[in-house]
Each structure stands twice: as C-alpha cells, then as structure tokens.
Amino acid sequence: MESGPWTVTAEQAGQTVAAVLRAHVPSLSWSKARELVERGQVRVDGRTVTDAAERLQAGMTVERAGREGAPARREPDLLVHLDAEVAVVRKPAGLLTVPFERTDRDTLLSRARVAIRRRETSRGAVHNPTLRAVQRLDKDTSGLVVFARTLPAQRHLQRQFTEHTALRRYLAIVHGAARDAIYDTVLVPDRGDGLRGSWNARRGDPSPEARGAVTYVAVEKRLRGATLVSCRLETGRTHQIRIHLSEAGHPLLGETVYVRDFKGAWLPAPRLMLHATELGFVHPHTGEELRFTEAPPDDFIAVLEELSRRA
C-alpha cells in the first residue's frame, strides 16, 4: 500500500483525514481508512493522529506510519463514565482540555471523541460523537474532567459549576510546610506586576474583571521540604489553586509562573504537581448524585514517594 506523503490540495481542504487518505489510496474502504487512523498509523504534518474525523487544511501533509498489520497501540482508557448525557474523562498531563487555537488538533476533547466512537461503534452505533466543554484543566494538570453530550446537559452542568454545587477536589504537592487554610480573595487579571493574582485594596478599586475565589486547603502528608495537600474549590477561577498557594508562600512543585516572591529552596518536578482527584455533580437527566475519584498518575506518585523517603 502506498505510504505518501501527500499534500492536501485546495479542493480537499475541509475534508477529514480518512477522506484524504482514501483519495490517495482508492483501494481503501472507509472502515479500513478509519481503522488505520485510529490505530495511530497515519501522520499529519509529522504528528500522529487518531481522530479519523479531524478536518484538514490545504498544504498539510498526510502519510502512512507503521507497518501493515501492526498491533494497535495500548493506551490508557480515557473514559471513566459514559452515558447519553455526560462523559467523565481522565486527562493526562501535557494535553490541552480543548483547543486554544485553531491549530490545536490533539486535545482531550478530540481524544475523548475517538474513545467514545470506538466504544459505541463496538456496540453497533456509528457516528461522530458531540462533546461540549463544561470545565477545563490547565495543560500540565492531570485528572478528572466532565464533558456534556447534549446542550441541555451542558447548561445543567455549567449551572452547577457556576452555583458552586459541583464537587472539585485536587491533590497538590507544594513547597514548604503548608497548613490547613481557607483562602478567600478577589482575583484580578493583573495584580500590579503583570500576573494574575489577588486584589490588594491599597491599590484602589478592583477592575471590572475581578472575581471572588475561595479555596479550602487541607494537609494530607508532611514531606521533606514540601507538603501534600488537598484543595477543594468553591469557585473555579483561572489558576486559582496555583495563585492562592503561591501567595501563601507555598508554590506548587513544577510551578513556572507564580514564583516571583518565593525565596525558599526549589524542589524538582517533571511538571506541575496538580491532579484533579475527585469530581462530583448531579446528573442532568436522572438527578442522581454522581461522584468519581481518580488516583494520581505515575509521575505524581514518583515525586511523592521520593519526597516521602527523604522525610
């Protein structure tokens, strides 16, 4: 079978990966083209893609990768819970939740669609799943995320997050000896040094973009030079946990932004040590109270174990 690379023409712009692949390899059936993509055997601009429904732009290159008959890559199952209204998904660190720019193709949203299509196709349903964003995690944060599958479900879930009735609990490894605390501040886009942070009344009235932010912090374990804490959100402002703990003198391990005022010894970490470990909400259709927990991934556990050995 030909392997390319092939360049997406102006006439092919907007077509799916599977469609462009079939245009250059007419002997491929639709099901075989989708299977090759979902098995990680097709690259677009050098990037392995797994969503056969991803639409391409003119000038992109498409090529086969991997040998015929190669076994499918074994990847962790993203799906924690799936029904007709909601999907709860485990997000790996290093991945955007949703696209930030049009060129962001590989996101949790796109991977979740592939995972849902695979599961439901195996049950006889063939379609391109609709997913609607309800919440977002930072790129370097791991853990649980909920997507809505219908517009009414999205509105119902968003209302729970807005009214602070949804449960969100995170685990974080922070510098120093943190304490149990409640951080209740007003966050502004620019605290005076160009960074997002808590408003200081001495600087006058806050900007119109100011929003209240409440984080409940509880110590889980003392470590050598650090503390494992759990953080329950009442609100869900951008970088809320990172800001509150940094302003308290306990920036997260792996923090690269909110670090200007920290004078202590830095501890190494492969990424931001923040994990969304618990998520709870009322099901938008059945009214059932759902609660999910997810243990931290291996990179988080490795840092925790290393600091525990030193303690």
CSV table of N, CA and C in Angstrom, one decimal, residues 122-240:
chain,number,residue,atom,x,y,z
A,122,SER,N,-18.4,-0.3,18.7
A,122,SER,CA,-18.3,-1.8,19.1
A,122,SER,C,-19.7,-2.3,19.5
A,123,ARG,N,-20.6,-1.3,19.9
A,123,ARG,CA,-21.9,-1.7,20.3
A,123,ARG,C,-22.9,-1.5,19.2
A,124,GLY,N,-22.4,-1.2,18.0
A,124,GLY,CA,-23.3,-1.1,16.8
A,124,GLY,C,-23.7,0.3,16.4
A,125,ALA,N,-23.3,1.3,17.2
A,125,ALA,CA,-23.6,2.7,16.8
A,125,ALA,C,-22.4,3.3,16.1
A,126,VAL,N,-22.6,3.9,14.9
A,126,VAL,CA,-21.6,4.5,14.1
A,126,VAL,C,-21.9,6.0,13.9
A,127,HIS,N,-21.1,6.9,14.5
A,127,HIS,CA,-21.4,8.3,14.4
A,127,HIS,C,-20.2,9.1,14.9
A,128,ASN,N,-20.2,10.4,14.8
A,128,ASN,CA,-19.1,11.3,15.3
A,128,ASN,C,-19.7,11.9,16.6
A,129,PRO,N,-19.2,11.5,17.7
A,129,PRO,CA,-19.8,12.0,19.0
A,129,PRO,C,-19.7,13.5,19.2
A,130,THR,N,-20.8,14.1,19.7
A,130,THR,CA,-20.7,15.5,20.1
A,130,THR,C,-20.4,15.6,21.5
A,131,LEU,N,-19.4,16.4,21.8
A,131,LEU,CA,-19.0,16.7,23.2
A,131,LEU,C,-18.9,18.2,23.4
A,132,ARG,N,-19.4,18.7,24.5
A,132,ARG,CA,-19.5,20.1,24.9
A,132,ARG,C,-18.7,20.4,26.1
A,133,ALA,N,-17.8,21.4,26.1
A,133,ALA,CA,-17.0,21.7,27.3
A,133,ALA,C,-17.8,22.2,28.4
A,134,VAL,N,-17.5,21.8,29.6
A,134,VAL,CA,-18.2,22.3,30.8
A,134,VAL,C,-17.1,22.9,31.7
A,135,GLN,N,-15.9,22.3,31.8
A,135,GLN,CA,-14.9,22.8,32.6
A,135,GLN,C,-13.5,22.6,31.9
A,136,ARG,N,-12.5,23.2,32.4
A,136,ARG,CA,-11.2,23.0,31.8
A,136,ARG,C,-10.1,22.8,32.9
A,137,LEU,N,-9.1,22.0,32.6
A,137,LEU,CA,-7.9,21.9,33.4
A,137,LEU,C,-6.8,22.5,32.7
A,138,ASP,N,-5.8,23.1,33.4
A,138,ASP,CA,-4.6,23.6,32.8
A,138,ASP,C,-3.9,22.4,32.0
A,139,LYS,N,-3.1,22.8,31.1
A,139,LYS,CA,-2.4,21.8,30.2
A,139,LYS,C,-1.6,20.8,31.1
A,140,ASP,N,-0.9,21.3,32.1
A,140,ASP,CA,0.0,20.5,32.9
A,140,ASP,C,-0.7,19.8,34.1
A,141,THR,N,-2.0,20.0,34.2
A,141,THR,CA,-2.7,19.4,35.3
A,141,THR,C,-3.4,18.1,34.8
A,142,SER,N,-3.3,17.0,35.6
A,142,SER,CA,-3.9,15.8,35.3
A,142,SER,C,-5.2,15.6,36.1
A,143,GLY,N,-6.0,14.6,35.7
A,143,GLY,CA,-7.2,14.3,36.5
A,143,GLY,C,-8.5,14.3,35.7
A,144,LEU,N,-9.6,14.4,36.5
A,144,LEU,CA,-11.0,14.2,36.0
A,144,LEU,C,-11.6,15.4,35.4
A,145,VAL,N,-12.2,15.2,34.3
A,145,VAL,CA,-12.9,16.3,33.5
A,145,VAL,C,-14.3,15.8,33.1
A,146,VAL,N,-15.3,16.6,33.1
A,146,VAL,CA,-16.6,16.2,32.6
A,146,VAL,C,-16.9,17.0,31.4
A,147,PHE,N,-17.4,16.3,30.4
A,147,PHE,CA,-18.0,16.9,29.1
A,147,PHE,C,-19.5,16.5,29.1
A,148,ALA,N,-20.2,17.5,28.5
A,148,ALA,CA,-21.6,17.2,28.2
A,148,ALA,C,-21.8,16.7,26.8
A,149,ARG,N,-22.8,15.9,26.6
A,149,ARG,CA,-23.1,15.3,25.3
A,149,ARG,C,-24.3,16.0,24.6
A,150,THR,N,-25.0,16.8,25.3
A,150,THR,CA,-26.2,17.5,24.8
A,150,THR,C,-26.1,18.9,25.3
A,151,LEU,N,-26.8,19.8,24.6
A,151,LEU,CA,-26.9,21.2,25.0
A,151,LEU,C,-27.6,21.3,26.4
A,152,PRO,N,-28.8,20.7,26.6
A,152,PRO,CA,-29.4,20.8,27.9
A,152,PRO,C,-28.5,20.3,29.0
A,153,ALA,N,-27.7,19.2,28.8
A,153,ALA,CA,-26.8,18.7,29.8
A,153,ALA,C,-25.7,19.7,30.1
A,154,GLN,N,-25.2,20.3,29.0
A,154,GLN,CA,-24.1,21.3,29.2
A,154,GLN,C,-24.7,22.5,30.1
A,155,ARG,N,-25.8,23.0,29.8
A,155,ARG,CA,-26.4,24.1,30.6
A,155,ARG,C,-26.6,23.7,32.0
A,156,HIS,N,-27.1,22.5,32.3
A,156,HIS,CA,-27.4,22.0,33.6
A,156,HIS,C,-26.0,21.9,34.4
A,157,LEU,N,-25.0,21.3,33.8
A,157,LEU,CA,-23.8,21.1,34.4
A,157,LEU,C,-23.1,22.5,34.7
A,158,GLN,N,-23.1,23.3,33.7
A,158,GLN,CA,-22.5,24.7,33.9
A,158,GLN,C,-23.1,25.4,35.0
A,159,ARG,N,-24.4,25.3,35.2
A,159,ARG,CA,-25.1,25.9,36.3
A,159,ARG,C,-24.6,25.4,37.6
A,160,GLN,N,-24.4,24.1,37.7
A,160,GLN,CA,-23.8,23.6,38.9
A,160,GLN,C,-22.4,24.1,39.3
A,161,PHE,N,-21.6,24.3,38.2
A,161,PHE,CA,-20.3,24.9,38.5
A,161,PHE,C,-20.4,26.3,38.8
A,162,THR,N,-21.3,27.1,38.2
A,162,THR,CA,-21.5,28.5,38.5
A,162,THR,C,-22.0,28.7,39.9
A,163,GLU,N,-22.9,27.8,40.3
A,163,GLU,CA,-23.6,28.0,41.6
A,163,GLU,C,-22.8,27.3,42.7
A,164,HIS,N,-21.6,26.7,42.3
A,164,HIS,CA,-20.7,26.1,43.3
A,164,HIS,C,-21.2,24.9,44.0
A,165,THR,N,-22.1,24.1,43.3
A,165,THR,CA,-22.6,22.9,43.9
A,165,THR,C,-21.9,21.7,43.4
A,166,ALA,N,-21.1,21.8,42.4
A,166,ALA,CA,-20.3,20.7,41.9
A,166,ALA,C,-19.1,20.5,42.8
A,167,LEU,N,-18.7,19.3,43.0
A,167,LEU,CA,-17.5,19.0,43.9
A,167,LEU,C,-16.3,18.9,43.0
A,168,ARG,N,-15.3,19.6,43.4
A,168,ARG,CA,-14.0,19.5,42.7
A,168,ARG,C,-12.9,19.5,43.8
A,169,ARG,N,-12.2,18.4,43.9
A,169,ARG,CA,-11.1,18.3,44.8
A,169,ARG,C,-9.8,17.9,44.1
A,170,TYR,N,-8.7,18.6,44.4
A,170,TYR,CA,-7.4,18.4,43.8
A,170,TYR,C,-6.4,17.9,44.8
A,171,LEU,N,-5.4,17.2,44.4
A,171,LEU,CA,-4.2,17.0,45.2
A,171,LEU,C,-3.1,17.8,44.6
A,172,ALA,N,-2.2,18.4,45.5
A,172,ALA,CA,-1.1,19.2,45.0
A,172,ALA,C,0.1,18.9,46.0
A,173,ILE,N,1.3,19.0,45.4
A,173,ILE,CA,2.5,18.9,46.2
A,173,ILE,C,3.1,20.3,46.2
A,174,VAL,N,3.2,21.0,47.3
A,174,VAL,CA,3.6,22.4,47.4
A,174,VAL,C,4.9,22.5,48.2
A,175,HIS,N,5.6,23.5,48.0
A,175,HIS,CA,6.9,23.8,48.7
A,175,HIS,C,6.6,24.2,50.1
A,176,GLY,N,7.4,23.8,51.0
A,176,GLY,CA,7.3,24.3,52.4
A,176,GLY,C,6.3,23.5,53.3
A,177,ALA,N,6.1,24.0,54.5
A,177,ALA,CA,5.2,23.4,55.4
A,177,ALA,C,3.9,24.1,55.4
A,178,ALA,N,3.0,23.7,54.5
A,178,ALA,CA,1.7,24.3,54.3
A,178,ALA,C,0.8,23.9,55.5
A,179,ARG,N,-0.3,24.7,55.7
A,179,ARG,CA,-1.2,24.5,56.8
A,179,ARG,C,-2.6,24.4,56.3
A,180,ASP,N,-3.5,23.8,57.1
A,180,ASP,CA,-4.9,23.9,56.8
A,180,ASP,C,-5.3,25.3,56.7
A,181,ALA,N,-6.1,25.7,55.7
A,181,ALA,CA,-6.4,27.1,55.5
A,181,ALA,C,-7.6,27.3,54.5
A,182,ILE,N,-8.3,28.4,54.7
A,182,ILE,CA,-9.3,28.8,53.7
A,182,ILE,C,-8.8,30.1,53.1
A,183,TYR,N,-8.6,30.1,51.8
A,183,TYR,CA,-8.2,31.3,51.1
A,183,TYR,C,-9.4,31.9,50.4
A,184,ASP,N,-9.7,33.1,50.7
A,184,ASP,CA,-10.9,33.8,50.2
A,184,ASP,C,-10.4,35.2,49.7
A,185,THR,N,-10.2,35.3,48.4
A,185,THR,CA,-9.7,36.6,47.9
A,185,THR,C,-10.5,36.9,46.6
A,186,VAL,N,-10.1,38.1,46.1
A,186,VAL,CA,-10.7,38.6,44.9
A,186,VAL,C,-9.5,38.5,43.8
A,187,LEU,N,-9.7,37.7,42.8
A,187,LEU,CA,-8.7,37.6,41.8
A,187,LEU,C,-8.9,38.6,40.7
A,188,VAL,N,-7.8,39.2,40.2
A,188,VAL,CA,-7.8,40.1,39.1
A,188,VAL,C,-6.8,39.7,38.0
A,189,PRO,N,-7.0,40.1,36.8
A,189,PRO,CA,-6.1,39.7,35.7
A,189,PRO,C,-4.7,40.2,35.9
A,190,ASP,N,-4.5,41.4,36.6
A,190,ASP,CA,-3.2,42.0,36.8
A,190,ASP,C,-3.2,42.5,38.2
A,191,ARG,N,-2.4,41.9,39.0
A,191,ARG,CA,-2.3,42.3,40.4
A,191,ARG,C,-1.4,43.5,40.6
A,192,GLY,N,-0.8,43.9,39.5
A,192,GLY,CA,0.2,45.1,39.6
A,192,GLY,C,1.5,44.8,39.0
A,193,ASP,N,1.8,43.5,38.8
A,193,ASP,CA,3.1,43.2,38.2
A,193,ASP,C,3.0,42.4,36.9
A,194,GLY,N,1.8,42.5,36.3
A,194,GLY,CA,1.5,41.8,35.1
A,194,GLY,C,1.0,40.4,35.2
A,195,LEU,N,0.9,39.9,36.5
A,195,LEU,CA,0.4,38.5,36.7
A,195,LEU,C,-1.0,38.5,37.3
A,196,ARG,N,-1.7,37.5,37.0
A,196,ARG,CA,-3.0,37.3,37.6
A,196,ARG,C,-2.8,37.0,39.1
A,197,GLY,N,-3.6,37.6,40.0
A,197,GLY,CA,-3.4,37.4,41.4
A,197,GLY,C,-4.5,38.1,42.2
A,198,SER,N,-4.3,38.1,43.5
A,198,SER,CA,-5.3,38.6,44.4
A,198,SER,C,-5.3,40.1,44.5
A,199,TRP,N,-6.4,40.8,44.5
A,199,TRP,CA,-6.5,42.2,44.5
A,199,TRP,C,-6.1,42.7,45.9
A,200,ASN,N,-5.3,43.8,45.9
A,200,ASN,CA,-4.9,44.5,47.1
A,200,ASN,C,-5.7,45.8,47.2
A,201,ALA,N,-6.4,45.9,48.3
A,201,ALA,CA,-7.3,47.1,48.5
A,201,ALA,C,-6.5,48.4,48.5
A,202,ARG,N,-5.2,48.3,48.8
A,202,ARG,CA,-4.4,49.5,48.8
A,202,ARG,C,-4.2,50.1,47.4
A,203,ARG,N,-4.5,49.3,46.4
A,203,ARG,CA,-4.3,49.8,45.0
A,203,ARG,C,-5.5,50.4,44.5
A,204,GLY,N,-6.6,50.6,45.3
A,204,GLY,CA,-7.8,51.2,44.8
A,204,GLY,C,-8.8,50.1,44.5
A,205,ASP,N,-9.8,50.5,43.8
A,205,ASP,CA,-10.9,49.6,43.4
A,205,ASP,C,-10.4,48.5,42.4
A,206,PRO,N,-11.0,47.3,42.5
A,206,PRO,CA,-10.6,46.3,41.6
A,206,PRO,C,-11.1,46.5,40.2
A,207,SER,N,-10.5,45.9,39.2
A,207,SER,CA,-11.0,46.0,37.8
A,207,SER,C,-12.4,45.3,37.7
A,208,PRO,N,-13.1,45.7,36.6
A,208,PRO,CA,-14.4,45.0,36.4
A,208,PRO,C,-14.3,43.5,36.2
A,209,GLU,N,-13.1,43.0,35.8
A,209,GLU,CA,-12.9,41.6,35.6
A,209,GLU,C,-12.6,40.9,36.9
A,210,ALA,N,-12.6,41.5,38.1
A,210,ALA,CA,-12.3,40.9,39.4
A,210,ALA,C,-13.4,39.9,39.7
A,211,ARG,N,-13.0,38.8,40.3
A,211,ARG,CA,-13.9,37.7,40.7
A,211,ARG,C,-13.5,37.1,42.0
A,212,GLY,N,-14.4,36.9,42.9
A,212,GLY,CA,-14.1,36.2,44.1
A,212,GLY,C,-13.7,34.8,43.9
A,213,ALA,N,-12.8,34.3,44.8
A,213,ALA,CA,-12.2,33.0,44.7
A,213,ALA,C,-12.0,32.4,46.1
A,214,VAL,N,-12.5,31.2,46.3
A,214,VAL,CA,-12.4,30.5,47.6
A,214,VAL,C,-11.8,29.1,47.4
A,215,THR,N,-10.7,28.8,48.1
A,215,THR,CA,-10.1,27.5,48.1
A,215,THR,C,-9.9,27.0,49.5
A,216,TYR,N,-10.4,25.8,49.8
A,216,TYR,CA,-10.2,25.1,51.1
A,216,TYR,C,-9.0,24.2,51.0
A,217,VAL,N,-8.0,24.4,51.8
A,217,VAL,CA,-6.8,23.6,51.7
A,217,VAL,C,-6.7,22.7,53.0
A,218,ALA,N,-6.4,21.4,52.9
A,218,ALA,CA,-6.2,20.6,54.0
A,218,ALA,C,-4.9,19.8,53.8
A,219,VAL,N,-4.1,19.7,54.8
A,219,VAL,CA,-2.8,19.0,54.8
A,219,VAL,C,-3.1,17.5,54.8
A,220,GLU,N,-2.5,16.8,53.8
A,220,GLU,CA,-2.6,15.3,53.7
A,220,GLU,C,-1.4,14.6,54.2
A,221,LYS,N,-0.2,15.1,54.0
A,221,LYS,CA,1.0,14.5,54.4
A,221,LYS,C,2.2,15.5,54.4
A,222,ARG,N,3.0,15.4,55.4
A,222,ARG,CA,4.2,16.2,55.5
A,222,ARG,C,5.3,15.5,54.8
A,223,LEU,N,6.1,16.2,54.0
A,223,LEU,CA,7.2,15.6,53.2
A,223,LEU,C,8.5,16.4,53.5
A,224,ARG,N,9.5,16.0,52.9
A,224,ARG,CA,10.8,16.6,53.1
A,224,ARG,C,10.8,17.9,52.3
A,225,GLY,N,10.7,19.1,52.9
A,225,GLY,CA,10.7,20.4,52.3
A,225,GLY,C,9.4,20.7,51.5
A,226,ALA,N,8.4,19.8,51.7
A,226,ALA,CA,7.2,20.0,50.9
A,226,ALA,C,6.0,19.4,51.7
A,227,THR,N,4.8,19.7,51.1
A,227,THR,CA,3.6,19.2,51.8
A,227,THR,C,2.6,18.7,50.7
A,228,LEU,N,2.0,17.5,50.9
A,228,LEU,CA,0.9,17.1,50.1
A,228,LEU,C,-0.4,17.6,50.6
A,229,VAL,N,-1.1,18.4,49.8
A,229,VAL,CA,-2.4,19.0,50.3
A,229,VAL,C,-3.5,18.6,49.4
A,230,SER,N,-4.7,18.6,49.9
A,230,SER,CA,-5.9,18.5,49.1
A,230,SER,C,-6.6,19.9,49.0
A,231,CYS,N,-7.1,20.3,47.9
A,231,CYS,CA,-7.7,21.6,47.7
A,231,CYS,C,-9.1,21.4,47.1
A,232,ARG,N,-10.1,21.9,47.9
A,232,ARG,CA,-11.4,21.8,47.4
A,232,ARG,C,-11.9,23.2,46.9
A,233,LEU,N,-12.4,23.3,45.7
A,233,LEU,CA,-12.8,24.6,45.1
A,233,LEU,C,-14.2,24.9,45.4
A,234,GLU,N,-14.4,26.1,45.9
A,234,GLU,CA,-15.8,26.6,46.0
A,234,GLU,C,-16.1,27.4,44.7
A,235,THR,N,-15.1,28.1,44.2
A,235,THR,CA,-15.1,28.7,42.9
A,235,THR,C,-14.1,28.0,42.0
A,236,GLY,N,-14.1,28.4,40.7
A,236,GLY,CA,-13.1,27.7,39.8
A,236,GLY,C,-12.5,28.7,38.9
A,237,ARG,N,-11.8,29.7,39.5
A,237,ARG,CA,-11.2,30.8,38.6
A,237,ARG,C,-9.9,30.2,38.0
A,238,THR,N,-9.5,30.9,37.0
A,238,THR,CA,-8.2,30.5,36.3
A,238,THR,C,-7.0,30.6,37.2
A,239,HIS,N,-6.3,29.4,37.3
A,239,HIS,CA,-5.1,29.3,38.1
A,239,HIS,C,-5.4,29.5,39.6
A,240,GLN,N,-6.6,29.4,40.1
A,240,GLN,CA,-7.0,29.7,41.4
A,240,GLN,C,-6.1,29.0,42.5
